Short mmCIF file of C-alpha atoms in Angstrom, two decimals:
data_model
loop_
_atom_site.label_atom_id
_atom_site.label_comp_id
_atom_site.label_asym_id
_atom_site.label_seq_id
_atom_site.Cartn_x
_atom_site.Cartn_y
_atom_site.Cartn_z
CA MET A 1 -3.49 27.77 -19.70
CA ILE A 2 -4.04 26.85 -15.77
CA ILE A 3 -4.61 23.30 -14.91
CA LYS A 4 -5.60 21.93 -11.76
CA ILE A 5 -3.89 18.68 -11.08
CA THR A 6 -6.70 15.53 -10.12
CA SER A 7 -4.64 12.44 -10.28
CA LEU A 8 -0.54 11.75 -9.73
CA SER A 9 -0.82 9.34 -12.45
CA GLN A 10 -1.40 12.12 -15.07
CA SER A 11 0.72 11.00 -17.97
CA GLU A 12 1.69 14.71 -18.28
CA LEU A 13 3.13 14.93 -15.03
CA ASP A 14 5.53 12.40 -15.90
CA ILE A 15 8.29 15.10 -16.76
CA PHE A 16 8.65 16.65 -13.33
CA SER A 17 8.25 13.32 -10.91
CA LYS A 18 8.90 10.47 -13.13
CA LEU A 19 11.64 10.88 -15.59
CA THR A 20 15.28 10.65 -14.74
CA GLU A 21 17.86 12.79 -15.86
CA ALA A 22 19.20 10.78 -18.33
CA GLN A 23 15.43 10.19 -19.59
CA LEU A 24 14.90 13.88 -19.57
CA ARG A 25 17.75 14.50 -21.85
CA ASN A 26 17.48 11.75 -24.21
CA ARG A 27 13.65 10.00 -24.40
CA LEU A 28 11.63 13.09 -25.08
CA GLU A 29 13.19 14.39 -27.99
CA PRO A 30 16.75 12.97 -28.54
CA GLU A 31 17.56 15.87 -30.82
CA ARG A 32 17.50 18.25 -27.77
CA GLY A 33 15.58 16.88 -24.93
CA VAL A 34 14.38 18.70 -22.01
CA PHE A 35 15.67 20.19 -18.77
CA ILE A 36 13.83 21.25 -15.46
CA ALA A 37 14.52 24.91 -13.73
CA GLU A 38 13.68 25.35 -10.16
CA SER A 39 12.04 28.74 -8.53
CA PRO A 40 11.11 31.93 -9.89
CA LYS A 41 14.45 33.40 -9.82
CA VAL A 42 16.33 30.81 -11.89
CA ILE A 43 12.97 30.53 -14.35
CA LYS A 44 13.68 34.31 -14.79
CA VAL A 45 17.48 33.81 -15.54
CA ALA A 46 16.41 31.12 -18.08
CA LEU A 47 13.85 33.18 -19.62
CA ASP A 48 16.21 36.27 -19.77
CA ALA A 49 19.06 33.91 -21.74
CA GLY A 50 16.02 32.82 -24.12
CA TYR A 51 15.81 29.20 -23.12
CA GLU A 52 12.20 27.94 -24.07
CA PRO A 53 9.53 27.13 -21.66
CA ILE A 54 7.40 24.34 -22.21
CA ALA A 55 5.10 23.47 -18.96
CA LEU A 56 5.09 24.73 -15.50
CA LEU A 57 4.08 23.16 -12.30
CA CYS A 58 3.20 25.37 -9.47
CA GLU A 59 2.05 25.68 -5.96
CA ARG A 60 -1.34 27.17 -6.19
CA LYS A 61 -0.48 30.27 -3.94
CA HIS A 62 1.92 31.28 -6.19
CA ILE A 63 0.11 31.61 -9.28
CA GLU A 64 -1.16 35.39 -8.49
CA GLY A 65 2.38 35.52 -6.10
CA ASP A 66 5.80 34.73 -7.18
CA ALA A 67 4.81 32.83 -10.10
CA ALA A 68 2.78 35.62 -11.71
CA GLU A 69 5.05 37.19 -13.98
CA ILE A 70 6.35 33.75 -15.12
CA ILE A 71 2.99 32.55 -15.79
CA ARG A 72 2.65 35.55 -18.21
CA ARG A 73 5.80 35.62 -19.65
CA CYS A 74 5.13 32.10 -21.03
CA GLY A 75 2.73 32.38 -22.67
CA ASN A 76 0.21 29.81 -23.71
CA ILE A 77 1.97 26.64 -21.83
CA PRO A 78 0.23 24.01 -19.64
CA VAL A 79 0.41 25.53 -15.83
CA TYR A 80 -0.17 22.72 -13.48
CA THR A 81 -1.26 23.38 -10.32
CA GLY A 82 -2.41 21.95 -6.86
CA GLU A 83 -1.62 22.29 -2.97
CA ARG A 84 1.66 22.22 -1.56
CA ALA A 85 1.24 19.01 0.13
CA LEU A 86 0.08 17.11 -3.24
CA LEU A 87 3.17 18.73 -5.30
CA ALA A 88 5.50 17.34 -2.93
CA THR A 89 4.13 13.97 -3.06
CA LEU A 90 4.11 14.51 -6.87
CA THR A 91 7.99 15.18 -7.02
CA GLY A 92 9.17 13.56 -3.92
CA TYR A 93 10.30 17.00 -2.08
CA THR A 94 9.16 20.01 -1.33
CA LEU A 95 9.41 22.40 -4.43
CA THR A 96 11.80 25.59 -3.97
CA ARG A 97 9.72 28.48 -3.74
CA GLY A 98 6.92 26.71 -5.22
CA VAL A 99 7.75 26.64 -8.95
CA LEU A 100 9.30 23.93 -11.49
CA CYS A 101 9.29 24.94 -15.26
CA ALA A 102 10.18 22.13 -17.86
CA MET A 103 11.93 24.08 -20.73
CA ARG A 104 13.54 23.13 -23.96
CA ARG A 105 17.28 21.66 -24.28
CA PRO A 106 19.13 24.09 -26.51
CA LEU A 107 20.92 22.35 -29.52
CA PRO A 108 24.81 22.11 -28.71
CA LYS A 109 27.51 24.59 -29.81
CA SER A 110 30.67 23.66 -31.25
CA VAL A 111 34.05 24.03 -29.49
CA GLY A 112 34.66 26.67 -31.86
CA ASP A 113 32.08 28.77 -32.06
CA ILE A 114 31.98 28.93 -28.21
CA CYS A 115 35.56 29.87 -27.80
CA LYS A 116 35.96 32.32 -30.75
CA ASN A 117 36.01 35.60 -28.87
CA ALA A 118 36.92 34.24 -25.50
CA ARG A 119 40.16 34.99 -23.54
CA ARG A 120 39.76 32.71 -20.59
CA VAL A 121 37.70 29.21 -20.34
CA VAL A 122 37.65 26.84 -18.07
CA VAL A 123 37.69 23.55 -19.05
CA ILE A 124 35.74 20.98 -16.23
CA ASP A 125 37.26 17.30 -16.95
CA GLY A 126 35.30 14.16 -15.24
CA VAL A 127 33.86 16.47 -12.88
CA VAL A 128 30.51 14.65 -11.55
CA ASP A 129 28.99 16.15 -8.25
CA THR A 130 26.29 18.46 -9.01
CA THR A 131 27.01 21.04 -6.53
CA ASN A 132 30.48 21.31 -7.80
CA ILE A 133 29.05 21.58 -11.08
CA GLY A 134 27.04 24.51 -10.38
CA ALA A 135 29.06 26.50 -7.70
CA ILE A 136 31.89 26.51 -10.85
CA PHE A 137 29.57 27.78 -12.87
CA ARG A 138 28.33 30.41 -10.58
CA SER A 139 31.95 31.56 -10.19
CA ALA A 140 32.88 31.46 -13.68
CA ALA A 141 29.76 33.88 -14.26
CA ALA A 142 30.53 36.16 -11.31
CA LEU A 143 34.64 36.23 -11.97
CA GLY A 144 34.76 36.79 -15.84
CA ILE A 145 35.16 33.64 -17.53
CA ASP A 146 34.46 33.58 -21.19
CA ALA A 147 33.20 29.84 -21.64
CA VAL A 148 32.91 26.42 -20.31
CA LEU A 149 33.75 23.17 -21.80
CA LEU A 150 32.83 19.85 -20.46
CA THR A 151 34.19 16.55 -21.01
CA PRO A 152 31.95 14.25 -21.71
CA ASN A 153 32.40 12.14 -18.57
CA SER A 154 31.27 15.19 -16.26
CA CYS A 155 28.17 16.11 -14.94
CA ASP A 156 25.58 17.64 -17.38
CA PRO A 157 25.43 21.56 -16.37
CA LEU A 158 21.19 21.64 -17.01
CA ASN A 159 20.87 18.91 -13.80
CA ARG A 160 18.09 19.96 -11.52
CA ARG A 161 20.66 20.55 -8.87
CA ALA A 162 23.34 21.93 -10.86
CA VAL A 163 20.85 24.67 -12.38
CA ARG A 164 19.42 25.13 -8.83
CA VAL A 165 22.79 25.41 -7.38
CA SER A 166 24.49 28.05 -9.99
CA MET A 167 21.69 30.31 -9.43
CA GLY A 168 20.82 30.39 -13.21
CA SER A 169 24.40 31.00 -13.83
CA VAL A 170 24.59 27.94 -16.31
CA PHE A 171 22.27 30.33 -18.58
CA LEU A 172 24.78 33.10 -18.29
CA VAL A 173 28.23 31.64 -19.55
CA PRO A 174 28.30 30.04 -22.96
CA TRP A 175 29.19 26.35 -22.89
CA THR A 176 29.38 23.12 -24.41
CA TRP A 177 30.91 19.59 -24.30
CA ILE A 178 34.75 18.80 -25.36
CA GLU A 179 34.75 15.42 -27.42
CA THR A 180 38.40 16.06 -28.70
CA PRO A 181 41.69 15.64 -26.79
CA ILE A 182 41.77 19.08 -24.73
CA SER A 183 45.17 19.94 -26.14
CA ASN A 184 43.17 20.63 -29.57
CA LEU A 185 42.53 23.96 -28.25
CA ARG A 186 45.85 24.60 -29.09
CA GLU A 187 44.72 24.86 -32.75
CA LEU A 188 42.48 27.74 -31.45
CA GLY A 189 45.32 29.70 -29.93
CA PHE A 190 44.65 29.01 -26.13
CA ARG A 191 47.63 27.78 -23.76
CA THR A 192 46.35 25.41 -21.28
CA ALA A 193 46.72 25.36 -17.41
CA ALA A 194 46.27 22.38 -15.67
CA MET A 195 45.59 22.65 -11.97
CA ALA A 196 47.19 20.11 -10.15
CA LEU A 197 50.13 19.64 -7.20
CA SER A 198 53.04 18.12 -8.89
CA GLU A 199 56.66 18.54 -9.24
CA ASN A 200 57.02 20.79 -11.78
CA SER A 201 54.20 23.13 -11.31
CA VAL A 202 54.07 26.81 -10.76
CA PRO A 203 52.18 28.69 -8.09
CA ILE A 204 49.17 30.52 -9.65
CA ASP A 205 50.43 34.30 -9.34
CA ASN A 206 53.10 33.06 -11.66
CA PRO A 207 53.32 36.30 -14.23
CA LYS A 208 53.57 34.33 -17.52
CA LEU A 209 50.13 32.85 -16.61
CA MET A 210 48.45 36.56 -16.73
CA ALA A 211 50.46 37.22 -19.23
CA GLU A 212 48.92 34.71 -21.57
CA PRO A 213 46.58 36.31 -24.38
CA ARG A 214 44.42 32.91 -24.26
CA LEU A 215 44.53 30.77 -21.36
CA ALA A 216 42.15 27.55 -20.99
CA ILE A 217 41.98 26.60 -17.04
CA ILE A 218 41.85 23.06 -16.42
CA MET A 219 39.86 21.76 -13.39
CA GLY A 220 40.07 18.00 -12.51
CA THR A 221 37.54 15.75 -10.49
CA GLU A 222 36.58 16.04 -6.76
CA GLY A 223 38.97 12.97 -6.03
CA ASP A 224 41.73 12.07 -8.17
CA GLY A 225 42.04 15.11 -9.71
CA LEU A 226 43.15 15.39 -13.60
CA PRO A 227 44.61 12.37 -15.73
CA HIS A 228 48.34 12.22 -15.87
CA GLU A 229 48.22 12.53 -19.46
CA THR A 230 46.12 15.53 -19.49
CA ILE A 231 48.36 17.06 -17.04
CA ALA A 232 51.61 15.64 -19.26
CA GLU A 233 50.26 17.46 -22.37
CA ALA A 234 49.54 21.05 -20.86
CA ASP A 235 51.81 24.12 -21.46
CA TYR A 236 51.57 24.86 -17.60
CA VAL A 237 50.53 22.75 -14.76
CA VAL A 238 49.38 25.20 -11.98
CA ARG A 239 49.37 25.09 -7.98
CA ILE A 240 47.60 26.81 -5.27
CA PRO A 241 50.02 27.39 -2.57
CA MET A 242 48.46 25.31 0.31
CA SER A 243 49.19 26.31 4.21
CA HIS A 244 49.05 24.16 7.33
CA GLY A 245 49.54 20.84 5.53
CA VAL A 246 46.70 20.53 4.17
CA ASP A 247 47.21 19.35 0.38
CA SER A 248 44.06 20.79 -1.80
CA LEU A 249 40.91 22.66 -2.03
CA ASN A 250 37.37 21.37 -3.09
CA VAL A 251 37.35 21.55 -6.94
CA ALA A 252 34.81 24.48 -6.80
CA ALA A 253 36.91 26.49 -4.22
CA ALA A 254 39.95 26.03 -5.91
CA ALA A 255 38.11 27.18 -9.44
CA ALA A 256 37.08 30.18 -7.81
CA ILE A 257 40.55 31.14 -6.82
CA ALA A 258 41.94 30.13 -10.52
CA PHE A 259 39.45 32.22 -11.61
CA TRP A 260 39.79 35.36 -10.21
CA GLN A 261 43.94 35.27 -10.28
CA LEU A 262 44.24 34.32 -13.84
CA LYS A 263 40.78 36.25 -15.67
#
């Protein structure tokens, strides 16, 4: 259902232009919410993963171009369209490849369900930068991590920028929020490995780590790292050896190294 935009004040467009990430997540449908996927490639990954589209915003020239397959697959949902300059005014920025898709947020799964058959999981503890979240998910998908768990003070993986940076990998790796202490993962058979620089840390190539049948890799915030109590409660404290006086890596880079080594 193609709908030409005639006014930037149309209430149907609020989902793309006026609602904050928090409002998308909570206001429209508190039980599930909505998120925005951007660019044809990312939208296709979401559709392949079973996510439900509810509306599209598309540059007119892409209706029979890059967006044609997406429109066909989405069925009878509204497709709002206009010229590039108009849509840039509406959203506040030029659209990536000319397409946005509003999609239903899935119901959250339990930690037990997410981790049921997992051997390697990552716990993201307090990481709030959207770019880092997206990059961690992309590495997790590419390097064989079975599931991602996030503490409530971490960035939402379905944030628009996080989704875009991940290139849709947030739709490929099972994930959920972990509300209980991370140490409770032991009840599911996991040993925990906190990535931190401390006196009792072991290098990331320690054979004991590789031999663990189920391992949860805990990554901390971009600035302060992991809380002291998280480090104290971990089964292992793990470091990536540094050179030239460098004290640490960006959390997304450290995650990629940890995933590759410990998978």
